[in-house]
CSV table of C-alpha atoms in Angstrom, one decimal:
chain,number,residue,atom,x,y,z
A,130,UNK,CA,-33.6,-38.8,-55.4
A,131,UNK,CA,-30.1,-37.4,-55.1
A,132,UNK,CA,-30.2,-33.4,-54.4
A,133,UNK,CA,-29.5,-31.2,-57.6
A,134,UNK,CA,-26.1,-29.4,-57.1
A,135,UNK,CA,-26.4,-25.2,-56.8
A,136,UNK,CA,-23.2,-23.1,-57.9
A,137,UNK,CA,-21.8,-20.8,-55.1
A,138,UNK,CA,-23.0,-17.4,-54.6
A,139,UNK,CA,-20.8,-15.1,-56.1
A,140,UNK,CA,-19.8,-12.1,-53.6
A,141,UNK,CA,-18.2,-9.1,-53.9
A,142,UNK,CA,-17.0,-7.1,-50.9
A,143,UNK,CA,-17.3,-3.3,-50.3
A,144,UNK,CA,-14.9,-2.1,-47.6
A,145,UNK,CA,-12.0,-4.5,-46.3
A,146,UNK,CA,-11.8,-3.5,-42.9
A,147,UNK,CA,-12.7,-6.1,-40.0
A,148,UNK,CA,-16.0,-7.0,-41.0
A,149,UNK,CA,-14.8,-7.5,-45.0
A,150,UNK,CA,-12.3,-9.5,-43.9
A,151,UNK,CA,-13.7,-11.4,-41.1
A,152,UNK,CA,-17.3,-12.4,-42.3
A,153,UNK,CA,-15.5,-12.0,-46.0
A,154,UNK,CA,-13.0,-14.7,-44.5
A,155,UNK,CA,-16.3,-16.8,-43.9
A,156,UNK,CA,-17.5,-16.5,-47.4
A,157,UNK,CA,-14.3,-17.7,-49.0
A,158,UNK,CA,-14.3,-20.8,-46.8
A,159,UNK,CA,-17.8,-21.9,-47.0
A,160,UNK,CA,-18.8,-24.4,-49.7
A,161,UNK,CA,-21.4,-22.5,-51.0
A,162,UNK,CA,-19.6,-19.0,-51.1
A,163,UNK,CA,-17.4,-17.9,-53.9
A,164,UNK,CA,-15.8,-14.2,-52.9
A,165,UNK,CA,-14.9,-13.2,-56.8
A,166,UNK,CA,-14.2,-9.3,-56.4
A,167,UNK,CA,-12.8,-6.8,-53.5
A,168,UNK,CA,-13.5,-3.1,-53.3
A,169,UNK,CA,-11.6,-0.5,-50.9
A,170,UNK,CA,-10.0,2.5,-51.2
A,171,UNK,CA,-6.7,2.3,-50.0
A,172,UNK,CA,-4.7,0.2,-52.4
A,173,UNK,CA,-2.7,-1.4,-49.8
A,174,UNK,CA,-5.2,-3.1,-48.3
A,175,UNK,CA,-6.8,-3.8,-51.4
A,176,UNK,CA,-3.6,-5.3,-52.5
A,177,UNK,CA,-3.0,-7.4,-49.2
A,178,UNK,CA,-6.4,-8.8,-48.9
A,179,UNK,CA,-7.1,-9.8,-52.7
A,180,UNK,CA,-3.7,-12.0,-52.3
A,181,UNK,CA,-5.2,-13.2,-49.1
A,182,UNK,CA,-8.9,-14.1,-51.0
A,183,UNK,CA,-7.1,-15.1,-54.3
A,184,UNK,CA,-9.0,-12.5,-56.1
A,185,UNK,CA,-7.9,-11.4,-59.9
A,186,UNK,CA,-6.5,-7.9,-60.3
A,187,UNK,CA,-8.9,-7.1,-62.9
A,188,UNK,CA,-11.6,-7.7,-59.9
A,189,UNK,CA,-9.4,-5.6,-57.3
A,190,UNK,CA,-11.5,-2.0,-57.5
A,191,UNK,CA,-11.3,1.1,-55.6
A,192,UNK,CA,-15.0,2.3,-56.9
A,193,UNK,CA,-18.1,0.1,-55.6
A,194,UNK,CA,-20.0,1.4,-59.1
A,195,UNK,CA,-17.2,0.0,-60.8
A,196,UNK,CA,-17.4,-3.5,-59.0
A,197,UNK,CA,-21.2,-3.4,-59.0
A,198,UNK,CA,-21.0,-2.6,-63.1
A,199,UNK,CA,-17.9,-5.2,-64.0
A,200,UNK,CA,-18.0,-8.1,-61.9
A,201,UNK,CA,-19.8,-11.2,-62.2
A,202,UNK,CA,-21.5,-11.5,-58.6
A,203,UNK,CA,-24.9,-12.7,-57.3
A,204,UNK,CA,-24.0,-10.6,-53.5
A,205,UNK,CA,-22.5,-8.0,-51.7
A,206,UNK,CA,-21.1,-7.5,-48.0
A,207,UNK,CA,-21.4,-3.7,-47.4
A,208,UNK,CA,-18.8,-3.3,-44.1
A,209,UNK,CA,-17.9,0.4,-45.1
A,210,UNK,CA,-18.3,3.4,-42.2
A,211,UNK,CA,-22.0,3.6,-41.4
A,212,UNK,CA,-23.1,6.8,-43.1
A,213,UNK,CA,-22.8,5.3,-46.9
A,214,UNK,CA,-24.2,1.7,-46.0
A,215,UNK,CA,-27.3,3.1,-47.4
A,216,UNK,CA,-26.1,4.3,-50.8
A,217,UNK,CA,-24.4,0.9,-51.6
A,218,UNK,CA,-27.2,-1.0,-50.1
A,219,UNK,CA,-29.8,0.5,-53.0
A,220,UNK,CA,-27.0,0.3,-55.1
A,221,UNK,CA,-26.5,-3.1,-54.6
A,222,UNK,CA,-29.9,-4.0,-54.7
A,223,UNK,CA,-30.8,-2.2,-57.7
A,224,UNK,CA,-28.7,-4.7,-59.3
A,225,UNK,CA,-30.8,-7.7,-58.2
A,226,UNK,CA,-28.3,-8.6,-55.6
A,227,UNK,CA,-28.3,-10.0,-52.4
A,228,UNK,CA,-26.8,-7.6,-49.5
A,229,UNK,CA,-25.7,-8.7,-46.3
A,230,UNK,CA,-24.6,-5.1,-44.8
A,231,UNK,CA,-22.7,-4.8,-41.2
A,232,UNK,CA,-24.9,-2.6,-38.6
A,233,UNK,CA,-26.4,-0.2,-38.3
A,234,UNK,CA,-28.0,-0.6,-42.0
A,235,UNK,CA,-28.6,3.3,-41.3
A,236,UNK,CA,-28.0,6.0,-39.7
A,237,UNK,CA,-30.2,8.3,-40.7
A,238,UNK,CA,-33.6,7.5,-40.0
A,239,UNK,CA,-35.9,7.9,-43.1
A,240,UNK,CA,-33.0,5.8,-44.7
A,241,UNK,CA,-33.9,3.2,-42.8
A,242,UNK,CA,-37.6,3.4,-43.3
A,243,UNK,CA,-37.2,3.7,-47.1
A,244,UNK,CA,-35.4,0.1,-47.0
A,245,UNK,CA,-37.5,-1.7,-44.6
A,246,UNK,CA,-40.4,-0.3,-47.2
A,247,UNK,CA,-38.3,-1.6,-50.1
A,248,UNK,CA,-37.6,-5.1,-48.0
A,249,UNK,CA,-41.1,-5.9,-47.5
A,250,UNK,CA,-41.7,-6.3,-52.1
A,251,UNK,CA,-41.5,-10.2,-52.3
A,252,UNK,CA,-39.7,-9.8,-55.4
A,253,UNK,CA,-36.9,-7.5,-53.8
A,254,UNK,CA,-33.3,-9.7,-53.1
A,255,UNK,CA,-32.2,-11.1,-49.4
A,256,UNK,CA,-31.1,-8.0,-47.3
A,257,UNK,CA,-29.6,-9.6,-44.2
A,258,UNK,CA,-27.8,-6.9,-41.3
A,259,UNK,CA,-25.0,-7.7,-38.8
A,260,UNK,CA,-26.7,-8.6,-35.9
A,261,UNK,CA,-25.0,-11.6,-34.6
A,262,UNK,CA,-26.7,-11.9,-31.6
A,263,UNK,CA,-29.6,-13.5,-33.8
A,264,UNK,CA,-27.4,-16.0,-34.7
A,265,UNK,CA,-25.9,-16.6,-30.7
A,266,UNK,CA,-27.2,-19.6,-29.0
A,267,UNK,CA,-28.1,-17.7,-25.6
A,268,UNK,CA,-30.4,-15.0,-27.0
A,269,UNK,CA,-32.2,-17.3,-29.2
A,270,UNK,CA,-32.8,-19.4,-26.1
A,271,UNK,CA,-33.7,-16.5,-24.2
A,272,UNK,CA,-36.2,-15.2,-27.3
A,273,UNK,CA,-38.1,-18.8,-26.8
A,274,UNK,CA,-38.8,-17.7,-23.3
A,275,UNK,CA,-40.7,-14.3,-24.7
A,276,UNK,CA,-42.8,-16.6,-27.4
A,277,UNK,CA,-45.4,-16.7,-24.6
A,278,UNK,CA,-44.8,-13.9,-22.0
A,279,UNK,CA,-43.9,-10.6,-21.8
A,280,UNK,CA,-41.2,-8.7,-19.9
A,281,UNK,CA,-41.9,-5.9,-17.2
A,282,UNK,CA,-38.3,-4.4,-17.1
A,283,UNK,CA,-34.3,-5.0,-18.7
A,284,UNK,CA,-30.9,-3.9,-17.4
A,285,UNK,CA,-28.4,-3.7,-20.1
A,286,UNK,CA,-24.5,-2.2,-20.4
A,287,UNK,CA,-21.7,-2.9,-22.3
A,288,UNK,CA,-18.3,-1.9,-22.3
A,289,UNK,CA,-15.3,-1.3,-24.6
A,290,UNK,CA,-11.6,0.8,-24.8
A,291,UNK,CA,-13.7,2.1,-27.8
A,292,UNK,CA,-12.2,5.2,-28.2
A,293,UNK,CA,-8.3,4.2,-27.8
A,294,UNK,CA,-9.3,1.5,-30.3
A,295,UNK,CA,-10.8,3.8,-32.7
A,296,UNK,CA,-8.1,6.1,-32.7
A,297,UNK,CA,-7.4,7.3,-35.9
A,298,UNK,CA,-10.4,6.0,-37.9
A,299,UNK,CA,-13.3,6.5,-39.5
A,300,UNK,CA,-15.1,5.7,-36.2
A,301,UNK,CA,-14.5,9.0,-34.6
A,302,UNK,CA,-15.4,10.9,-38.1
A,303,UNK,CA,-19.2,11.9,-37.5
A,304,UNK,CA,-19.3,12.4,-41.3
A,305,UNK,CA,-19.0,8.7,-41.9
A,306,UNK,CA,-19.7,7.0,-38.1
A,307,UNK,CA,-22.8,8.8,-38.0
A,308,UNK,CA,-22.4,8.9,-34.0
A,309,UNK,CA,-20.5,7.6,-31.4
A,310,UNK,CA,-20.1,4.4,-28.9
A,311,UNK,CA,-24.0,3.8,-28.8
A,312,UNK,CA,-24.5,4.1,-32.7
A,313,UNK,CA,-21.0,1.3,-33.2
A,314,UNK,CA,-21.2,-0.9,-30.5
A,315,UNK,CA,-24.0,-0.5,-28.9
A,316,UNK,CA,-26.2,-0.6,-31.4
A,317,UNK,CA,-25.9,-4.6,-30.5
A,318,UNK,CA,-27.1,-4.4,-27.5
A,319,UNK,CA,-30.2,-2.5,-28.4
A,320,UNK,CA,-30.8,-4.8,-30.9
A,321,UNK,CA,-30.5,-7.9,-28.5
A,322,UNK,CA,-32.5,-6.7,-26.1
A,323,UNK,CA,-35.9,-5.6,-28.8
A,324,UNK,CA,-35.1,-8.9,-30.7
A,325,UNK,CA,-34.9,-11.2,-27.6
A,326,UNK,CA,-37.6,-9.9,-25.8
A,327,UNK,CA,-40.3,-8.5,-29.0
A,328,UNK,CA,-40.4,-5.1,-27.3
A,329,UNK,CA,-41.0,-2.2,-29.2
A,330,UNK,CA,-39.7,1.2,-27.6
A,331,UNK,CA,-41.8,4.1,-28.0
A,332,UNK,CA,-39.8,7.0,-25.8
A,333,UNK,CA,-36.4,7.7,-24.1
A,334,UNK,CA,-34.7,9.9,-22.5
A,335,UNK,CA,-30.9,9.6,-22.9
A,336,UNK,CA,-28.1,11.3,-21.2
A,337,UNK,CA,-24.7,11.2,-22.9
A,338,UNK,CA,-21.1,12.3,-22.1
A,339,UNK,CA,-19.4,13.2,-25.7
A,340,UNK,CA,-15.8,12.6,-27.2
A,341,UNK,CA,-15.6,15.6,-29.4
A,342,UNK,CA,-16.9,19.7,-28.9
A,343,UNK,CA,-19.4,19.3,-31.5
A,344,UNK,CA,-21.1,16.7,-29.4
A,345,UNK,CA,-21.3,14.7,-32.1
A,346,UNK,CA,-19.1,11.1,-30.8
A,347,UNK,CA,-20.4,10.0,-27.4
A,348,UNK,CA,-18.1,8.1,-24.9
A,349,UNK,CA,-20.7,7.0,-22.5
A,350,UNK,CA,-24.5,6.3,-22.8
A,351,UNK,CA,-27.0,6.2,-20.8
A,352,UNK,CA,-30.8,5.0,-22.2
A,353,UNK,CA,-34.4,5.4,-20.2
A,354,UNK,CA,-36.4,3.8,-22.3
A,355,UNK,CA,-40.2,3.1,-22.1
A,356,UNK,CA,-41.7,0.5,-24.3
A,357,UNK,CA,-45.5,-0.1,-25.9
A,358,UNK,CA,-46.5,-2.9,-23.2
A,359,UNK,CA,-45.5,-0.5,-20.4
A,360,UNK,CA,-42.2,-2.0,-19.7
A,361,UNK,CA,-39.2,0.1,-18.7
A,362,UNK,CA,-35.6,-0.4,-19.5
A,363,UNK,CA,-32.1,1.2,-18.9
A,364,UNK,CA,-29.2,0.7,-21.0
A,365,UNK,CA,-25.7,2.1,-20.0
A,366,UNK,CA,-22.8,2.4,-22.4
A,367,UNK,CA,-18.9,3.2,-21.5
A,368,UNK,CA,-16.9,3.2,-24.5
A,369,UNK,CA,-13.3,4.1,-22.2
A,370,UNK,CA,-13.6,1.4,-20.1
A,371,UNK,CA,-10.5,-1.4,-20.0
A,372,UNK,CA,-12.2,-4.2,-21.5
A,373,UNK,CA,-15.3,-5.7,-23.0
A,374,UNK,CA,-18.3,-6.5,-20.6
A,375,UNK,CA,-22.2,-7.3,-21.6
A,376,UNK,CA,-24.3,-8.0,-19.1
A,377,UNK,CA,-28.5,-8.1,-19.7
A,378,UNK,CA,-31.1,-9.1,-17.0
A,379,UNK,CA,-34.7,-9.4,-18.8
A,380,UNK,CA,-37.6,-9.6,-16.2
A,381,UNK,CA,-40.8,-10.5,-16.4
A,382,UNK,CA,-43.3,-12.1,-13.6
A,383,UNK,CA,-41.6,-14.8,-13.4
A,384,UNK,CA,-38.9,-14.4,-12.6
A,385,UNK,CA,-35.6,-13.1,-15.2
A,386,UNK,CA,-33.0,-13.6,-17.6
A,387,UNK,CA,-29.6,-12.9,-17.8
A,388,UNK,CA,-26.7,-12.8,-20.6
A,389,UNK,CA,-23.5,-12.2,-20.1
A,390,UNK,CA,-20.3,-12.8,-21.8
A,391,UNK,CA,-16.7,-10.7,-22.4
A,392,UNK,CA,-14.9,-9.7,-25.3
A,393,UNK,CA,-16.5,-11.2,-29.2
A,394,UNK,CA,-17.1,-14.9,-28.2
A,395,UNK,CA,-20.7,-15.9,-27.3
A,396,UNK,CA,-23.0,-15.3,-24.8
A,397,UNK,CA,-24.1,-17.1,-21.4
A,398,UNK,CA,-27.1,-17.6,-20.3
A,399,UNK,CA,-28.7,-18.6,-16.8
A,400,UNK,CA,-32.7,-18.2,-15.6
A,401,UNK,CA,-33.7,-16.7,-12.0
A,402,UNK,CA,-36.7,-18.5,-10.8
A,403,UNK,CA,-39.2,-16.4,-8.3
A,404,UNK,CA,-37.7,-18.1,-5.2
A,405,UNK,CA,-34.1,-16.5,-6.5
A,406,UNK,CA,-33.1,-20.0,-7.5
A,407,UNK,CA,-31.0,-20.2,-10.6
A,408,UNK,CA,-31.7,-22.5,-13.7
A,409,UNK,CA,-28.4,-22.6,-15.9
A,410,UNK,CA,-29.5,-24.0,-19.4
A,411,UNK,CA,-27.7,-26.2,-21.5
A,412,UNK,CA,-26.3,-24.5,-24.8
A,413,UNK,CA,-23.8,-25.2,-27.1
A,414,UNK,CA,-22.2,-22.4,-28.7
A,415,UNK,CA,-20.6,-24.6,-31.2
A,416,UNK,CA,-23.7,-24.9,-33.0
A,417,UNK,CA,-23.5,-21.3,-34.0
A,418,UNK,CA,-24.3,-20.5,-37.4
A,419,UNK,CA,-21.8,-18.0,-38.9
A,420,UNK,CA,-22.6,-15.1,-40.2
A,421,UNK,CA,-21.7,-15.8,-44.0
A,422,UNK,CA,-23.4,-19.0,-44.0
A,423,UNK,CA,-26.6,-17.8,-42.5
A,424,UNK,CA,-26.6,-15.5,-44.8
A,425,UNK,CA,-26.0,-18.1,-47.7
A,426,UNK,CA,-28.5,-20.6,-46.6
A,427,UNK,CA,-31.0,-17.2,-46.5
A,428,UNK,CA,-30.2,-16.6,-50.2
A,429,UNK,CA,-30.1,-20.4,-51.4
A,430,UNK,CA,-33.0,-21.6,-49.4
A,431,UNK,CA,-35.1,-17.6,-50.5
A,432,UNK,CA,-35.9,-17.5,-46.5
A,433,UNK,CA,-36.1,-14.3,-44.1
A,434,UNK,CA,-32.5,-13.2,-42.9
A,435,UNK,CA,-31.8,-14.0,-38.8
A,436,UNK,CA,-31.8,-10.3,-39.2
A,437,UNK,CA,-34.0,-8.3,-40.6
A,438,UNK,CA,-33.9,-4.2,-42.0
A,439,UNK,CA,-37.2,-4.1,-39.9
A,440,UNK,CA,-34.8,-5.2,-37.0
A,441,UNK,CA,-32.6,-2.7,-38.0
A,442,UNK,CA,-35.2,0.3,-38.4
A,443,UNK,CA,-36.1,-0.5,-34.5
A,444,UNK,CA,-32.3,0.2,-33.1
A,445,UNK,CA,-31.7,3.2,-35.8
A,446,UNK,CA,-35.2,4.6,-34.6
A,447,UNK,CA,-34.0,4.5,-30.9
A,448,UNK,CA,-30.4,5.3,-31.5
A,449,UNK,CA,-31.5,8.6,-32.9
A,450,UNK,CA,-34.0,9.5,-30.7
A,451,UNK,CA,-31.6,8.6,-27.6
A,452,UNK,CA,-28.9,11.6,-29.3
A,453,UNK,CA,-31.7,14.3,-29.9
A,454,UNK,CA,-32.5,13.4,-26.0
A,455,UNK,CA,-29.2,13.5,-25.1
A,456,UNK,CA,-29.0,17.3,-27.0
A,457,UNK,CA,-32.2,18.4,-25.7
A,458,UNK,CA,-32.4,16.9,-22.5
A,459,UNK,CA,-36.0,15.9,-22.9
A,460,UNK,CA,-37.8,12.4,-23.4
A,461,UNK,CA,-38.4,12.0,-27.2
A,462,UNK,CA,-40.7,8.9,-28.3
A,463,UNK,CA,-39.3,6.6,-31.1
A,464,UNK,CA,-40.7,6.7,-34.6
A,465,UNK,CA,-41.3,3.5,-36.1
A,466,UNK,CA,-44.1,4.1,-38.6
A,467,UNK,CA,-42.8,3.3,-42.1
């Protein structure tokens, strides 16, 4: 019996920055994805990215109500500043449509609850969050490893020339980045490490060196964070170093794991046995799903996202537990009861 043909989803982009243009990028060139309407508020880029997507003036709009009202879409990619993902989000979803949102989903914490809460209604649409570390051949090798045993204690950093690079942006605006280094970039890594490994934080106490006087942006990170099976972990974050580093070592009894990679490409991945041998896995990045079509084959196939608003709850939970630490200079436990 020959498969019945599907029509594309239909997507409409909020925000045409790097993640509209590069996961949008992916939606215009996958088979299944149709991008049919833009929405930023500078006009310029507006103008220079609908040419580049082939979109229609009359669906070129500076107003996400507007695009959400007018335009004939079945999806959305929220990649605007963090603090109004969650207004477009419900938005979005109020409409019956299918959201793929760039991280965090939230900032502020009972925002994040309120959507998880939403998430869990069968009959809600597919809300799917940039964590592409779900989709990275190396962690998901790494998460078969925790399918059976548990850690007893992670290492993670990262670095970036975050701050030069966000210059002049909305990224070192507190009103719309909602924090600094740990909330933007890091917010992967703390999502790598609970997704990989299945841990659940429950305290930290953080220690932060911040950008601006209101303490508001932070530069460097650094995490103590205590988990629910009695594991321990540290996480360190520079965001004024010269160039892109991650490094994670995941132990457990027997032995560890460790990811690293540099710059955006994917991760490797190696095992350390008990007798300090090394193991060094086979794995193909080129087998990578992108992020657009994960997210299409998630909407087509009605399946759960690679990444999850509960995912996204547990690094927002953390996050801002890790700044009132930071502020008060006390450990603070993590709230993840919805």
């Amino acid at each position: 019996m020959e498969k019945q043909a599907h029509a594309p989803t239909r997507v409409g982009i909020v925000g045409l920055g790097y993640i509209g243009t590069v996961v949008g990028e992916g939606f215009v060139q996958h088979p299944d994805g149709d991008v049919v309407a833009v929405c930023d508020v500078d006009t310029d880029r507006l103008d220079t990215v609908g040419d580049r997507f082939s979109i229609a003036s009359t669906h070129r709009y500076r107003k996400y109500e507007s695009m959400l009202e007018d335009a004939p879409l079945d999806a959305v990619l929220v990649g605007t500043p963090h603090t109004v993902h969650y207004e477009q989000v419900v938005a979005a979803m109020d409409r019956g449509l299918a959201v793929y949102c760039d991280k965090p989903l939230a900032v502020d914490l009972e925002h994040a609850k309120a959507l998880v809460a939403r998430d869990a209604h069968a009959d809600e649409p597919t809300l799917m969050v940039g964590y592409q570390r779900h989709l990275q051949a190396a962690f998901r090798h790494a998460r078969a490893r925790y399918r059976d045993r548990e850690p007893t204690w992670v290492a993670a950093s990262i670095t970036q020339d975050w701050v030069a690079d966000s210059a002049g942006t909305w990224r070192l605006e507190p009103s719309l980045s909602g924090g600094g280094f740990l909330a933007d970039t890091g917010s992967h890594v703390l999502d790598g490490v609970c997704w990989t490994t299945g841990l659940e934080p429950e305290s930290v106490r953080a220690s932060m060196d911040f950008h601006d006087d209101e303490q508001r942006i932070d530069r460097r990170a650094h995490l103590d964070v205590r988990f629910a099976n009695g594991a321990t972990g540290t996480f360190s974050f520079l965001g004024d170093a010269p160039a892109v580093r991650e490094h994670i070592h995941i132990w457990d009894d027997e032995g560890a794991v460790y990811l690293e990679g540099k710059e955006w490409g994917s991760r490797r991945m190696f095992e350390i046995e008990r007798d300090s041998g090394e193991h060094h896995p086979y794995i193909d990045p080129r087998a990578e799903q992108s992020r657009a079509a994960a997210f299409l084959e998630t909407v087509r196939e009605g399946t759960e996202p690679p990444a999850t608003a509960r995912d996204a709850l547990t690094v927002t939970a953390l996050t801002q537990a890790a700044y009132e630490s930071a502020r008060a200079g006390e450990r603070i436990d993590v709230d993840l009861e919805v």
